[in-house]
Amino acid sequence: ESVDFYLRVCATRVNTRLLASAAATYATFGTCPLSGRAVMAATEAKQTLAILSACGMYDFSGEWACTVGLPAKSGVSGNIFLVVPGMFGICVWSPRLDVMGNSVRGV
């Protein structure tokens, strides 16, 4: 059941606009900037940002934290969304991946 859920989440069709909107929602600590609606509690957003900071870039997370220092999440499609807490969120996409599974150009 857990694997089925994970595969469904991974197979969700997204684009850079949607991921940038998600990143911006985390940047505003749970309020979607497009609708103005609070879609999660600020504590949930902050806890998620802590997790993204620790492991959002797979095995490159430690190096990312030391050199970039911002919460981010990469995906196997070549996207990386990055959050500047309290300011904005962005998403970049380039499909070629490095050995750690992150977008070569995105990194």
mmCIF file with all atom_site columns, C-alpha atoms in Angstrom:
data_model
loop_
_atom_site.group_PDB
_atom_site.id
_atom_site.type_symbol
_atom_site.label_atom_id
_atom_site.label_alt_id
_atom_site.label_comp_id
_atom_site.label_asym_id
_atom_site.label_entity_id
_atom_site.label_seq_id
_atom_site.pdbx_PDB_ins_code
_atom_site.Cartn_x
_atom_site.Cartn_y
_atom_site.Cartn_z
_atom_site.occupancy
_atom_site.B_iso_or_equiv
_atom_site.pdbx_formal_charge
_atom_site.auth_seq_id
_atom_site.auth_comp_id
_atom_site.auth_asym_id
_atom_site.auth_atom_id
_atom_site.pdbx_PDB_model_num
ATOM 1   C CA . GLU A 1 1   ? 0.000  0.000  0.000   1.00 0.00 ? 1   GLU A CA 1
ATOM 2   C CA . SER A 1 2   ? 2.815  2.417  0.881   1.00 0.00 ? 2   SER A CA 1
ATOM 3   C CA . VAL A 1 3   ? 4.726  1.591  -2.307  1.00 0.00 ? 3   VAL A CA 1
ATOM 4   C CA . ASP A 1 4   ? 1.567  2.090  -4.371  1.00 0.00 ? 4   ASP A CA 1
ATOM 5   C CA . PHE A 1 5   ? 1.059  5.537  -2.833  1.00 0.00 ? 5   PHE A CA 1
ATOM 6   C CA . TYR A 1 6   ? 4.713  6.465  -3.434  1.00 0.00 ? 6   TYR A CA 1
ATOM 7   C CA . LEU A 1 7   ? 4.521  5.430  -7.100  1.00 0.00 ? 7   LEU A CA 1
ATOM 8   C CA . ARG A 1 8   ? 1.320  7.415  -7.615  1.00 0.00 ? 8   ARG A CA 1
ATOM 9   C CA . VAL A 1 9   ? 2.911  10.528 -6.115  1.00 0.00 ? 9   VAL A CA 1
ATOM 10  C CA . CYS A 1 10  ? 6.032  10.094 -8.277  1.00 0.00 ? 10  CYS A CA 1
ATOM 11  C CA . ALA A 1 11  ? 3.914  9.677  -11.408 1.00 0.00 ? 11  ALA A CA 1
ATOM 12  C CA . THR A 1 12  ? 1.984  12.919 -10.904 1.00 0.00 ? 12  THR A CA 1
ATOM 13  C CA . ARG A 1 13  ? 2.294  15.191 -13.909 1.00 0.00 ? 13  ARG A CA 1
ATOM 14  C CA . VAL A 1 14  ? 3.775  18.546 -12.960 1.00 0.00 ? 14  VAL A CA 1
ATOM 15  C CA . ASN A 1 15  ? 5.533  21.406 -14.718 1.00 0.00 ? 15  ASN A CA 1
ATOM 16  C CA . THR A 1 16  ? 7.843  24.202 -13.648 1.00 0.00 ? 16  THR A CA 1
ATOM 17  C CA . ARG A 1 17  ? 4.954  26.618 -13.092 1.00 0.00 ? 17  ARG A CA 1
ATOM 18  C CA . LEU A 1 18  ? 3.236  24.244 -10.676 1.00 0.00 ? 18  LEU A CA 1
ATOM 19  C CA . LEU A 1 19  ? 6.463  23.424 -8.833  1.00 0.00 ? 19  LEU A CA 1
ATOM 20  C CA . ALA A 1 20  ? 7.381  27.117 -8.585  1.00 0.00 ? 20  ALA A CA 1
ATOM 21  C CA . SER A 1 21  ? 3.942  27.740 -7.090  1.00 0.00 ? 21  SER A CA 1
ATOM 22  C CA . ALA A 1 22  ? 4.547  24.961 -4.550  1.00 0.00 ? 22  ALA A CA 1
ATOM 23  C CA . ALA A 1 23  ? 7.958  26.419 -3.705  1.00 0.00 ? 23  ALA A CA 1
ATOM 24  C CA . ALA A 1 24  ? 6.420  29.883 -3.300  1.00 0.00 ? 24  ALA A CA 1
ATOM 25  C CA . THR A 1 25  ? 3.787  28.404 -0.983  1.00 0.00 ? 25  THR A CA 1
ATOM 26  C CA . TYR A 1 26  ? 6.557  27.025 1.222   1.00 0.00 ? 26  TYR A CA 1
ATOM 27  C CA . ALA A 1 27  ? 8.343  30.389 1.031   1.00 0.00 ? 27  ALA A CA 1
ATOM 28  C CA . THR A 1 28  ? 5.245  32.108 2.427   1.00 0.00 ? 28  THR A CA 1
ATOM 29  C CA . PHE A 1 29  ? 4.992  29.427 5.139   1.00 0.00 ? 29  PHE A CA 1
ATOM 30  C CA . GLY A 1 30  ? 1.831  27.799 3.821   1.00 0.00 ? 30  GLY A CA 1
ATOM 31  C CA . THR A 1 31  ? -0.083 30.511 1.982   1.00 0.00 ? 31  THR A CA 1
ATOM 32  C CA . CYS A 1 32  ? -0.497 29.993 -1.746  1.00 0.00 ? 32  CYS A CA 1
ATOM 33  C CA . PRO A 1 33  ? 0.561  33.256 -3.423  1.00 0.00 ? 33  PRO A CA 1
ATOM 34  C CA . LEU A 1 34  ? -1.750 32.604 -6.381  1.00 0.00 ? 34  LEU A CA 1
ATOM 35  C CA . SER A 1 35  ? -4.949 32.222 -4.362  1.00 0.00 ? 35  SER A CA 1
ATOM 36  C CA . GLY A 1 36  ? -4.046 33.850 -1.043  1.00 0.00 ? 36  GLY A CA 1
ATOM 37  C CA . ARG A 1 37  ? -5.381 30.755 0.743   1.00 0.00 ? 37  ARG A CA 1
ATOM 38  C CA . ALA A 1 38  ? -3.564 29.082 3.596   1.00 0.00 ? 38  ALA A CA 1
ATOM 39  C CA . VAL A 1 39  ? -3.105 25.509 2.369   1.00 0.00 ? 39  VAL A CA 1
ATOM 40  C CA . MET A 1 40  ? -1.001 24.268 5.286   1.00 0.00 ? 40  MET A CA 1
ATOM 41  C CA . ALA A 1 41  ? -0.071 25.427 8.748   1.00 0.00 ? 41  ALA A CA 1
ATOM 42  C CA . ALA A 1 42  ? 3.081  27.515 9.075   1.00 0.00 ? 42  ALA A CA 1
ATOM 43  C CA . THR A 1 43  ? 4.584  24.845 11.341  1.00 0.00 ? 43  THR A CA 1
ATOM 44  C CA . GLU A 1 44  ? 4.052  22.203 8.632   1.00 0.00 ? 44  GLU A CA 1
ATOM 45  C CA . ALA A 1 45  ? 5.732  24.406 6.034   1.00 0.00 ? 45  ALA A CA 1
ATOM 46  C CA . LYS A 1 46  ? 8.681  25.100 8.330   1.00 0.00 ? 46  LYS A CA 1
ATOM 47  C CA . GLN A 1 47  ? 9.116  21.414 9.168   1.00 0.00 ? 47  GLN A CA 1
ATOM 48  C CA . THR A 1 48  ? 9.036  20.555 5.452   1.00 0.00 ? 48  THR A CA 1
ATOM 49  C CA . LEU A 1 49  ? 11.654 23.222 4.722   1.00 0.00 ? 49  LEU A CA 1
ATOM 50  C CA . ALA A 1 50  ? 13.897 21.665 7.368   1.00 0.00 ? 50  ALA A CA 1
ATOM 51  C CA . ILE A 1 51  ? 13.544 18.267 5.694   1.00 0.00 ? 51  ILE A CA 1
ATOM 52  C CA . LEU A 1 52  ? 14.231 19.766 2.257   1.00 0.00 ? 52  LEU A CA 1
ATOM 53  C CA . SER A 1 53  ? 17.358 21.408 3.651   1.00 0.00 ? 53  SER A CA 1
ATOM 54  C CA . ALA A 1 54  ? 18.584 18.104 5.031   1.00 0.00 ? 54  ALA A CA 1
ATOM 55  C CA . CYS A 1 55  ? 17.801 15.692 2.203   1.00 0.00 ? 55  CYS A CA 1
ATOM 56  C CA . GLY A 1 56  ? 15.980 17.340 -0.711  1.00 0.00 ? 56  GLY A CA 1
ATOM 57  C CA . MET A 1 57  ? 18.944 17.017 -3.060  1.00 0.00 ? 57  MET A CA 1
ATOM 58  C CA . TYR A 1 58  ? 19.582 13.292 -2.499  1.00 0.00 ? 58  TYR A CA 1
ATOM 59  C CA . ASP A 1 59  ? 23.253 12.451 -1.756  1.00 0.00 ? 59  ASP A CA 1
ATOM 60  C CA . PHE A 1 60  ? 24.265 15.989 -2.769  1.00 0.00 ? 60  PHE A CA 1
ATOM 61  C CA . SER A 1 61  ? 22.243 17.518 0.091   1.00 0.00 ? 61  SER A CA 1
ATOM 62  C CA . GLY A 1 62  ? 25.216 18.159 2.369   1.00 0.00 ? 62  GLY A CA 1
ATOM 63  C CA . GLU A 1 63  ? 27.235 19.909 -0.324  1.00 0.00 ? 63  GLU A CA 1
ATOM 64  C CA . TRP A 1 64  ? 24.123 21.863 -1.400  1.00 0.00 ? 64  TRP A CA 1
ATOM 65  C CA . ALA A 1 65  ? 23.536 22.996 2.181   1.00 0.00 ? 65  ALA A CA 1
ATOM 66  C CA . CYS A 1 66  ? 27.127 24.220 2.518   1.00 0.00 ? 66  CYS A CA 1
ATOM 67  C CA . THR A 1 67  ? 27.375 25.963 -0.855  1.00 0.00 ? 67  THR A CA 1
ATOM 68  C CA . VAL A 1 68  ? 23.818 27.184 -1.519  1.00 0.00 ? 68  VAL A CA 1
ATOM 69  C CA . GLY A 1 69  ? 22.269 27.059 1.931   1.00 0.00 ? 69  GLY A CA 1
ATOM 70  C CA . LEU A 1 70  ? 18.630 27.111 0.823   1.00 0.00 ? 70  LEU A CA 1
ATOM 71  C CA . PRO A 1 71  ? 15.939 24.416 1.012   1.00 0.00 ? 71  PRO A CA 1
ATOM 72  C CA . ALA A 1 72  ? 15.467 22.662 -2.325  1.00 0.00 ? 72  ALA A CA 1
ATOM 73  C CA . LYS A 1 73  ? 14.046 19.505 -3.848  1.00 0.00 ? 73  LYS A CA 1
ATOM 74  C CA . SER A 1 74  ? 15.219 17.825 -7.002  1.00 0.00 ? 74  SER A CA 1
ATOM 75  C CA . GLY A 1 75  ? 13.269 15.321 -9.023  1.00 0.00 ? 75  GLY A CA 1
ATOM 76  C CA . VAL A 1 76  ? 14.247 12.606 -11.442 1.00 0.00 ? 76  VAL A CA 1
ATOM 77  C CA . SER A 1 77  ? 12.564 14.488 -14.292 1.00 0.00 ? 77  SER A CA 1
ATOM 78  C CA . GLY A 1 78  ? 15.323 17.111 -14.036 1.00 0.00 ? 78  GLY A CA 1
ATOM 79  C CA . ASN A 1 79  ? 13.505 19.716 -11.964 1.00 0.00 ? 79  ASN A CA 1
ATOM 80  C CA . ILE A 1 80  ? 14.792 21.513 -8.908  1.00 0.00 ? 80  ILE A CA 1
ATOM 81  C CA . PHE A 1 81  ? 12.592 23.738 -6.841  1.00 0.00 ? 81  PHE A CA 1
ATOM 82  C CA . LEU A 1 82  ? 14.260 26.116 -4.448  1.00 0.00 ? 82  LEU A CA 1
ATOM 83  C CA . VAL A 1 83  ? 12.792 28.131 -1.597  1.00 0.00 ? 83  VAL A CA 1
ATOM 84  C CA . VAL A 1 84  ? 14.010 31.435 -0.209  1.00 0.00 ? 84  VAL A CA 1
ATOM 85  C CA . PRO A 1 85  ? 11.981 31.444 3.034   1.00 0.00 ? 85  PRO A CA 1
ATOM 86  C CA . GLY A 1 86  ? 9.936  34.580 3.531   1.00 0.00 ? 86  GLY A CA 1
ATOM 87  C CA . MET A 1 87  ? 10.644 35.777 -0.008  1.00 0.00 ? 87  MET A CA 1
ATOM 88  C CA . PHE A 1 88  ? 9.966  33.508 -3.007  1.00 0.00 ? 88  PHE A CA 1
ATOM 89  C CA . GLY A 1 89  ? 10.191 30.090 -4.584  1.00 0.00 ? 89  GLY A CA 1
ATOM 90  C CA . ILE A 1 90  ? 11.485 29.135 -8.028  1.00 0.00 ? 90  ILE A CA 1
ATOM 91  C CA . CYS A 1 91  ? 11.781 26.041 -10.181 1.00 0.00 ? 91  CYS A CA 1
ATOM 92  C CA . VAL A 1 92  ? 14.307 25.202 -12.883 1.00 0.00 ? 92  VAL A CA 1
ATOM 93  C CA . TRP A 1 93  ? 14.238 22.266 -15.268 1.00 0.00 ? 93  TRP A CA 1
ATOM 94  C CA . SER A 1 94  ? 16.822 20.555 -17.401 1.00 0.00 ? 94  SER A CA 1
ATOM 95  C CA . PRO A 1 95  ? 16.485 16.793 -17.925 1.00 0.00 ? 95  PRO A CA 1
ATOM 96  C CA . ARG A 1 96  ? 20.099 15.584 -17.924 1.00 0.00 ? 96  ARG A CA 1
ATOM 97  C CA . LEU A 1 97  ? 20.923 14.140 -14.488 1.00 0.00 ? 97  LEU A CA 1
ATOM 98  C CA . ASP A 1 98  ? 24.249 13.757 -12.712 1.00 0.00 ? 98  ASP A CA 1
ATOM 99  C CA . VAL A 1 99  ? 25.332 10.592 -10.899 1.00 0.00 ? 99  VAL A CA 1
ATOM 100 C CA . MET A 1 100 ? 23.478 11.706 -7.758  1.00 0.00 ? 100 MET A CA 1
ATOM 101 C CA . GLY A 1 101 ? 20.168 12.117 -9.600  1.00 0.00 ? 101 GLY A CA 1
ATOM 102 C CA . ASN A 1 102 ? 20.089 15.932 -9.775  1.00 0.00 ? 102 ASN A CA 1
ATOM 103 C CA . SER A 1 103 ? 19.723 18.150 -12.826 1.00 0.00 ? 103 SER A CA 1
ATOM 104 C CA . VAL A 1 104 ? 23.191 18.899 -14.207 1.00 0.00 ? 104 VAL A CA 1
ATOM 105 C CA . ARG A 1 105 ? 22.318 22.423 -15.316 1.00 0.00 ? 105 ARG A CA 1
ATOM 106 C CA . GLY A 1 106 ? 20.007 23.028 -12.357 1.00 0.00 ? 106 GLY A CA 1
ATOM 107 C CA . VAL A 1 107 ? 22.797 22.459 -9.868  1.00 0.00 ? 107 VAL A CA 1
#
